[in-house]
PDB file of C-alpha atoms in Angstrom:
ATOM      1  CA  MET A  16       0.000   0.000   0.000  1.00  0.00           C
ATOM      2  CA  VAL A  17       2.843   2.392   0.822  1.00  0.00           C
ATOM      3  CA  VAL A  18       4.532   1.641  -2.511  1.00  0.00           C
ATOM      4  CA  ALA A  19       1.276   2.384  -4.332  1.00  0.00           C
ATOM      5  CA  ALA A  20       0.976   5.659  -2.407  1.00  0.00           C
ATOM      6  CA  LEU A  21       4.531   6.670  -3.335  1.00  0.00           C
ATOM      7  CA  LEU A  22       3.923   5.767  -6.982  1.00  0.00           C
ATOM      8  CA  ALA A  23       0.761   7.883  -7.026  1.00  0.00           C
ATOM      9  CA  GLY A  24       2.697  10.710  -5.371  1.00  0.00           C
ATOM     10  CA  VAL A  25       5.447  10.602  -8.010  1.00  0.00           C
ATOM     11  CA  LEU A  26       2.857  10.604 -10.796  1.00  0.00           C
ATOM     12  CA  GLY A  27       1.226  13.571  -9.101  1.00  0.00           C
ATOM     13  CA  ILE A  28       4.471  15.523  -9.208  1.00  0.00           C
ATOM     14  CA  LEU A  29       5.096  14.712 -12.874  1.00  0.00           C
ATOM     15  CA  GLY A  30       1.612  15.135 -14.318  1.00  0.00           C
ATOM     16  CA  PRO A  31      -0.882  17.989 -14.899  1.00  0.00           C
ATOM     17  CA  TRP A  32      -2.853  19.408 -11.974  1.00  0.00           C
ATOM     18  CA  TRP A  33      -5.091  21.721 -13.997  1.00  0.00           C
ATOM     19  CA  SER A  34      -6.190  21.454 -17.631  1.00  0.00           C
ATOM     20  CA  PHE A  35      -7.737  23.904 -20.082  1.00  0.00           C
ATOM     21  CA  GLN A  36      -9.378  23.048 -23.388  1.00  0.00           C
ATOM     22  CA  GLU A  37      -9.426  26.104 -25.621  1.00  0.00           C
ATOM     23  CA  ALA A  38     -11.144  26.969 -28.879  1.00  0.00           C
ATOM     24  CA  SER A  39     -10.722  30.505 -30.197  1.00  0.00           C
ATOM     25  CA  PHE A  40     -11.089  32.286 -33.505  1.00  0.00           C
ATOM     26  CA  GLY A  41     -10.752  35.797 -34.838  1.00  0.00           C
ATOM     27  CA  HIS A  42      -8.971  37.856 -37.458  1.00  0.00           C
ATOM     28  CA  PHE A  43      -5.756  35.945 -36.629  1.00  0.00           C
ATOM     29  CA  GLY A  44      -7.295  32.576 -37.484  1.00  0.00           C
ATOM     30  CA  GLN A  45      -8.654  29.657 -35.479  1.00  0.00           C
ATOM     31  CA  TYR A  46      -6.902  27.856 -32.641  1.00  0.00           C
ATOM     32  CA  THR A  47      -7.788  24.832 -30.529  1.00  0.00           C
ATOM     33  CA  GLY A  48      -5.714  22.927 -28.039  1.00  0.00           C
ATOM     34  CA  THR A  49      -5.186  21.756 -24.477  1.00  0.00           C
ATOM     35  CA  LEU A  50      -3.140  23.582 -21.863  1.00  0.00           C
ATOM     36  CA  ASP A  51      -1.954  21.489 -18.903  1.00  0.00           C
ATOM     37  CA  TRP A  52      -0.574  23.097 -15.748  1.00  0.00           C
ATOM     38  CA  GLY A  53       1.913  20.923 -13.870  1.00  0.00           C
ATOM     39  CA  LEU A  54       3.832  21.560 -10.677  1.00  0.00           C
ATOM     40  CA  VAL A  55       7.007  22.375 -12.605  1.00  0.00           C
ATOM     41  CA  SER A  56       5.901  23.601 -16.034  1.00  0.00           C
ATOM     42  CA  SER A  57       2.936  24.011 -18.361  1.00  0.00           C
ATOM     43  CA  THR A  58       2.408  22.141 -21.624  1.00  0.00           C
ATOM     44  CA  TYR A  59       0.322  23.301 -24.573  1.00  0.00           C
ATOM     45  CA  SER A  60      -0.776  20.516 -26.929  1.00  0.00           C
ATOM     46  CA  PRO A  61      -2.210  21.831 -30.208  1.00  0.00           C
ATOM     47  CA  PRO A  62      -3.989  19.595 -32.708  1.00  0.00           C
ATOM     48  CA  PRO A  63      -3.638  17.618 -34.871  1.00  0.00           C
ATOM     49  CA  ILE A  64      -2.548  14.546 -32.941  1.00  0.00           C
ATOM     50  CA  GLY A  65       1.172  14.102 -33.344  1.00  0.00           C
ATOM     51  CA  THR A  66       2.016  17.802 -33.222  1.00  0.00           C
ATOM     52  CA  PRO A  67       4.842  18.322 -30.698  1.00  0.00           C
ATOM     53  CA  PRO A  68       3.599  19.979 -27.479  1.00  0.00           C
ATOM     54  CA  ARG A  69       5.126  23.241 -26.305  1.00  0.00           C
ATOM     55  CA  THR A  70       6.449  23.407 -22.746  1.00  0.00           C
ATOM     56  CA  SER A  71       7.150  26.568 -20.761  1.00  0.00           C
ATOM     57  CA  ASN A  72       7.871  27.576 -17.177  1.00  0.00           C
ATOM     58  CA  TYR A  73       5.992  30.044 -14.988  1.00  0.00           C
ATOM     59  CA  THR A  74       8.414  32.971 -15.246  1.00  0.00           C
ATOM     60  CA  ASN A  75       5.733  35.219 -16.744  1.00  0.00           C
ATOM     61  CA  LEU A  76       2.972  33.788 -14.528  1.00  0.00           C
ATOM     62  CA  PRO A  77       4.212  34.518 -10.994  1.00  0.00           C
ATOM     63  CA  HIS A  78       0.934  33.938  -9.148  1.00  0.00           C
ATOM     64  CA  ILE A  79       0.175  30.627 -10.863  1.00  0.00           C
ATOM     65  CA  GLY A  80       3.786  29.544 -10.452  1.00  0.00           C
ATOM     66  CA  GLY A  81       3.728  30.446  -6.761  1.00  0.00           C
ATOM     67  CA  VAL A  82       0.654  28.324  -6.072  1.00  0.00           C
ATOM     68  CA  LEU A  83       2.005  25.317  -7.946  1.00  0.00           C
ATOM     69  CA  SER A  84       5.457  25.661  -6.358  1.00  0.00           C
ATOM     70  CA  GLY A  85       3.856  25.523  -2.908  1.00  0.00           C
ATOM     71  CA  ALA A  86       1.975  22.378  -3.916  1.00  0.00           C
ATOM     72  CA  ALA A  87       5.227  20.881  -5.226  1.00  0.00           C
ATOM     73  CA  VAL A  88       6.948  21.413  -1.867  1.00  0.00           C
ATOM     74  CA  LEU A  89       4.070  19.712  -0.037  1.00  0.00           C
ATOM     75  CA  SER A  90       4.096  16.803  -2.498  1.00  0.00           C
ATOM     76  CA  VAL A  91       7.825  16.243  -1.988  1.00  0.00           C
ATOM     77  CA  LEU A  92       7.307  16.344   1.790  1.00  0.00           C
ATOM     78  CA  SER A  93       4.618  13.709   1.416  1.00  0.00           C
ATOM     79  CA  LEU A  94       7.061  11.444  -0.423  1.00  0.00           C
ATOM     80  CA  GLY A  95       9.544  11.912   2.416  1.00  0.00           C
ATOM     81  CA  PHE A  96       6.944  10.927   5.010  1.00  0.00           C
ATOM     82  CA  GLY A  97       6.045   7.890   2.905  1.00  0.00           C
ATOM     83  CA  GLY A  98       9.691   6.845   2.737  1.00  0.00           C
ATOM     84  CA  GLY A  99       9.926   7.149   6.510  1.00  0.00           C
ATOM     85  CA  LEU A 100       6.826   4.984   6.860  1.00  0.00           C
ATOM     86  CA  ILE A 101       8.542   2.250   4.853  1.00  0.00           C
ATOM     87  CA  LEU A 102      11.550   2.394   7.184  1.00  0.00           C
ATOM     88  CA  THR A 103       9.329   1.755  10.213  1.00  0.00           C
ATOM     89  CA  MET A 104       8.424  -1.605   8.663  1.00  0.00           C
ATOM     90  CA  VAL A 105      11.989  -2.960   8.815  1.00  0.00           C
ATOM     91  CA  PRO A 106      11.742  -6.227  10.807  1.00  0.00           C
ATOM     92  CA  ALA A 107      14.729  -5.295  12.969  1.00  0.00           C
ATOM     93  CA  TRP A 108      12.743  -2.341  14.319  1.00  0.00           C
ATOM     94  CA  ARG A 109       9.799  -4.270  15.701  1.00  0.00           C
ATOM     95  CA  ARG A 110       9.052  -2.097  18.676  1.00  0.00           C
ATOM     96  CA  ASP A 111       5.799  -0.687  19.900  1.00  0.00           C
ATOM     97  CA  TRP A 112       6.713   2.941  19.368  1.00  0.00           C
ATOM     98  CA  PHE A 113       7.631   2.299  15.720  1.00  0.00           C
ATOM     99  CA  ARG A 114       3.989   1.370  15.142  1.00  0.00           C
ATOM    100  CA  PHE A 115       2.904   4.767  16.439  1.00  0.00           C
ATOM    101  CA  LEU A 116       5.661   6.461  14.433  1.00  0.00           C
ATOM    102  CA  GLY A 117       4.336   4.734  11.309  1.00  0.00           C
ATOM    103  CA  LEU A 118       0.846   6.012  12.080  1.00  0.00           C
ATOM    104  CA  ALA A 119       2.176   9.555  12.540  1.00  0.00           C
ATOM    105  CA  LEU A 120       4.190   9.459   9.306  1.00  0.00           C
ATOM    106  CA  GLY A 121       1.241   8.112   7.335  1.00  0.00           C
ATOM    107  CA  ALA A 122      -1.051  10.797   8.731  1.00  0.00           C
ATOM    108  CA  ALA A 123       1.510  13.541   8.038  1.00  0.00           C
ATOM    109  CA  GLY A 124       2.098  12.347   4.475  1.00  0.00           C
ATOM    110  CA  GLY A 125      -1.616  12.123   3.781  1.00  0.00           C
ATOM    111  CA  ALA A 126      -2.184  15.576   5.262  1.00  0.00           C
ATOM    112  CA  ALA A 127       0.561  17.052   3.056  1.00  0.00           C
ATOM    113  CA  ASP A 128      -1.080  15.621  -0.071  1.00  0.00           C
ATOM    114  CA  PHE A 129      -4.552  16.781   0.983  1.00  0.00           C
ATOM    115  CA  VAL A 130      -3.339  20.299   1.776  1.00  0.00           C
ATOM    116  CA  ALA A 131      -1.526  20.487  -1.578  1.00  0.00           C
ATOM    117  CA  ALA A 132      -4.609  19.349  -3.500  1.00  0.00           C
ATOM    118  CA  PHE A 133      -7.061  21.649  -1.751  1.00  0.00           C
ATOM    119  CA  TYR A 134      -4.651  24.583  -1.757  1.00  0.00           C
ATOM    120  CA  VAL A 135      -4.386  24.317  -5.541  1.00  0.00           C
ATOM    121  CA  MET A 136      -8.152  23.901  -5.845  1.00  0.00           C
ATOM    122  CA  SER A 137      -8.861  27.049  -3.831  1.00  0.00           C
ATOM    123  CA  ALA A 138      -5.970  29.336  -4.839  1.00  0.00           C
ATOM    124  CA  LEU A 139      -5.303  28.572  -8.499  1.00  0.00           C
ATOM    125  CA  PRO A 140      -8.470  30.159  -9.979  1.00  0.00           C
ATOM    126  CA  GLY A 141      -7.652  33.498  -8.342  1.00  0.00           C
ATOM    127  CA  ALA A 142      -4.045  33.262  -9.511  1.00  0.00           C
ATOM    128  CA  ALA A 143      -5.248  32.590 -13.058  1.00  0.00           C
ATOM    129  CA  GLU A 144      -7.560  35.601 -12.916  1.00  0.00           C
ATOM    130  CA  THR A 145      -4.533  37.751 -12.082  1.00  0.00           C
ATOM    131  CA  ASP A 146      -1.972  36.284 -14.499  1.00  0.00           C
ATOM    132  CA  LEU A 147      -4.171  35.519 -17.525  1.00  0.00           C
ATOM    133  CA  ARG A 148      -5.641  38.965 -18.139  1.00  0.00           C
ATOM    134  CA  THR A 149      -5.813  38.454 -21.905  1.00  0.00           C
ATOM    135  CA  ILE A 150      -8.150  35.495 -21.319  1.00  0.00           C
ATOM    136  CA  THR A 151      -9.985  36.480 -18.147  1.00  0.00           C
ATOM    137  CA  SER A 152     -11.024  39.788 -19.701  1.00  0.00           C
ATOM    138  CA  PHE A 153     -13.389  37.635 -21.796  1.00  0.00           C
ATOM    139  CA  VAL A 154     -13.951  34.548 -19.589  1.00  0.00           C
ATOM    140  CA  SER A 155     -14.044  34.773 -15.803  1.00  0.00           C
ATOM    141  CA  ILE A 156     -12.251  31.916 -14.027  1.00  0.00           C
ATOM    142  CA  THR A 157     -13.702  31.748 -10.526  1.00  0.00           C
ATOM    143  CA  SER A 158     -13.704  28.010  -9.781  1.00  0.00           C
ATOM    144  CA  PHE A 159     -11.494  24.953 -10.155  1.00  0.00           C
ATOM    145  CA  TRP A 160     -14.058  23.282 -12.434  1.00  0.00           C
ATOM    146  CA  GLY A 161     -15.904  25.300 -15.034  1.00  0.00           C
ATOM    147  CA  SER A 162     -16.476  26.517 -18.552  1.00  0.00           C
ATOM    148  CA  GLY A 163     -17.162  29.815 -20.230  1.00  0.00           C
ATOM    149  CA  SER A 164     -17.069  31.778 -23.441  1.00  0.00           C
ATOM    150  CA  GLY A 165     -16.686  35.389 -24.444  1.00  0.00           C
ATOM    151  CA  GLY A 166     -15.244  37.775 -26.962  1.00  0.00           C
ATOM    152  CA  ASN A 167     -15.809  40.958 -28.935  1.00  0.00           C
ATOM    153  CA  PHE A 168     -16.595  41.911 -32.512  1.00  0.00           C
ATOM    154  CA  ASP A 169     -13.509  40.188 -34.003  1.00  0.00           C
ATOM    155  CA  PHE A 170     -12.585  37.565 -31.390  1.00  0.00           C
ATOM    156  CA  HIS A 171     -14.305  34.675 -29.587  1.00  0.00           C
ATOM    157  CA  ILE A 172     -13.006  32.089 -27.131  1.00  0.00           C
ATOM    158  CA  ASP A 173     -14.528  28.986 -25.531  1.00  0.00           C
ATOM    159  CA  LEU A 174     -12.879  27.454 -22.471  1.00  0.00           C
ATOM    160  CA  VAL A 175     -13.479  24.299 -20.450  1.00  0.00           C
ATOM    161  CA  TRP A 176     -11.253  23.662 -17.448  1.00  0.00           C
ATOM    162  CA  GLY A 177     -10.894  21.296 -14.528  1.00  0.00           C
ATOM    163  CA  PRO A 178      -8.409  19.223 -12.513  1.00  0.00           C
ATOM    164  CA  GLY A 179      -5.832  17.173 -14.362  1.00  0.00           C
ATOM    165  CA  TRP A 180      -5.244  13.515 -13.629  1.00  0.00           C
ATOM    166  CA  ALA A 181      -2.221  14.294 -11.427  1.00  0.00           C
ATOM    167  CA  TRP A 182      -4.433  16.258  -9.021  1.00  0.00           C
ATOM    168  CA  TYR A 183      -6.524  13.123  -8.523  1.00  0.00           C
ATOM    169  CA  ALA A 184      -3.323  11.082  -8.151  1.00  0.00           C
ATOM    170  CA  ALA A 185      -2.241  13.346  -5.277  1.00  0.00           C
ATOM    171  CA  VAL A 186      -5.583  12.837  -3.512  1.00  0.00           C
ATOM    172  CA  VAL A 187      -5.306   9.057  -3.970  1.00  0.00           C
ATOM    173  CA  ALA A 188      -1.733   9.143  -2.637  1.00  0.00           C
ATOM    174  CA  GLY A 189      -2.934  10.967   0.469  1.00  0.00           C
ATOM    175  CA  ILE A 190      -5.686   8.433   1.111  1.00  0.00           C
ATOM    176  CA  LEU A 191      -3.303   5.500   0.654  1.00  0.00           C
ATOM    177  CA  LEU A 192      -0.715   6.998   3.010  1.00  0.00           C
ATOM    178  CA  VAL A 193      -3.296   7.464   5.756  1.00  0.00           C
ATOM    179  CA  LEU A 194      -4.534   3.895   5.298  1.00  0.00           C
ATOM    180  CA  ALA A 195      -0.957   2.588   5.284  1.00  0.00           C
ATOM    181  CA  GLY A 196      -0.236   4.414   8.532  1.00  0.00           C
ATOM    182  CA  ILE A 197      -3.311   2.904  10.154  1.00  0.00           C
ATOM    183  CA  ALA A 198      -2.345  -0.549   8.864  1.00  0.00           C
ATOM    184  CA  ARG A 199       1.154  -0.122  10.291  1.00  0.00           C
ATOM    185  CA  TRP A 200      -0.326   0.783  13.650  1.00  0.00           C
ATOM    186  CA  ARG A 201      -2.971  -1.921  13.765  1.00  0.00           C
ATOM    187  CA  GLY A 202      -1.471  -4.710  11.711  1.00  0.00           C
ATOM    188  CA  TRP A 203       1.980  -5.183  13.242  1.00  0.00           C
ATOM    189  CA  VAL A 204       1.068  -6.732  16.566  1.00  0.00           C
ATOM    190  CA  LEU A 205       4.058  -7.630  18.684  1.00  0.00           C
ATOM    191  CA  PRO A 206       4.155 -10.631  21.000  1.00  0.00           C
ATOM    192  CA  SER A 207       3.107  -9.792  24.510  1.00  0.00           C
ATOM    193  CA  ARG A 208       5.931  -8.952  26.849  1.00  0.00           C
ATOM    194  CA  ARG A 209       4.240 -10.551  29.822  1.00  0.00           C
ATOM    195  CA  THR A 210       6.252 -13.438  31.119  1.00  0.00           C
ATOM    196  CA  GLY A 211       3.308 -15.485  32.172  1.00  0.00           C
ATOM    197  CA  SER A 212      -0.097 -15.533  33.736  1.00  0.00           C
ATOM    198  CA  PRO A 213      -1.372 -16.772  37.067  1.00  0.00           C
ATOM    199  CA  SER A 214      -1.437 -20.521  37.223  1.00  0.00           C
ATOM    200  CA  THR A 215      -4.777 -22.039  36.446  1.00  0.00           C
ATOM    201  CA  GLU A 216      -3.758 -25.614  36.901  1.00  0.00           C
ATOM    202  CA  ARG A 217      -5.869 -27.652  39.249  1.00  0.00           C
ATOM    203  CA  SER A 218      -4.179 -29.800  41.860  1.00  0.00           C
ATOM    204  CA  GLU A 219      -5.241 -33.364  41.526  1.00  0.00           C
ATOM    205  CA  ALA A 220      -6.435 -35.256  44.607  1.00  0.00           C
ATOM    206  CA  PRO A 221      -4.306 -38.259  45.591  1.00  0.00           C
ATOM    207  CA  PRO A 222      -5.827 -41.577  44.565  1.00  0.00           C
ATOM    208  CA  ARG A 223      -7.828 -43.453  47.155  1.00  0.00           C
ATOM    209  CA  GLN A 224      -6.157 -46.354  48.741  1.00  0.00           C
ATOM    210  CA  ARG A 225      -8.161 -49.533  48.969  1.00  0.00           C
ATOM    211  CA  PRO A 226      -8.306 -51.231  52.338  1.00  0.00           C
TER     212      PRO A 226
END
């Protein structure tokens, strides 16, 4: 379970957390494509299929980049907590307090993933409103899921946006880490340290002697 959580966490760091599908037309022509926002960079994939995507960083998008950088730090912390949880399962460390340490590490790792996911969900729309003025002057982005359209006499744009698959991967990683911590706490039961229990043996009566 911990390995699955770490795998989901790594996929969450590498994949898109927010995706836009765009269709626009005007005097400049017609454009369609998908824009994916990851924790490190954004990728624009124009049609047709097979066209190389274009990748860029967030140098010109400071608010969006700041939100995603914060989520990246939390995601890396979650991986660290997950690695620590694996270490508590080493057979040589079979002590009671390692079970509680495993529970704490699982809870901390899950919390880091949850905070990252919900921080992005709540803060990224406002950051996009600030950084994407050329788009938000026509379409208001006020939620993590949504769609909208707008334009003027020589320009029109349609947008559909929502969480990317890596955002869901981060949530799954958080759930798995919490469950793994609970399993570490409940599932690794050590032998009792009591040396014994009060004797329950009955003393047998001596056999009767026949006259």
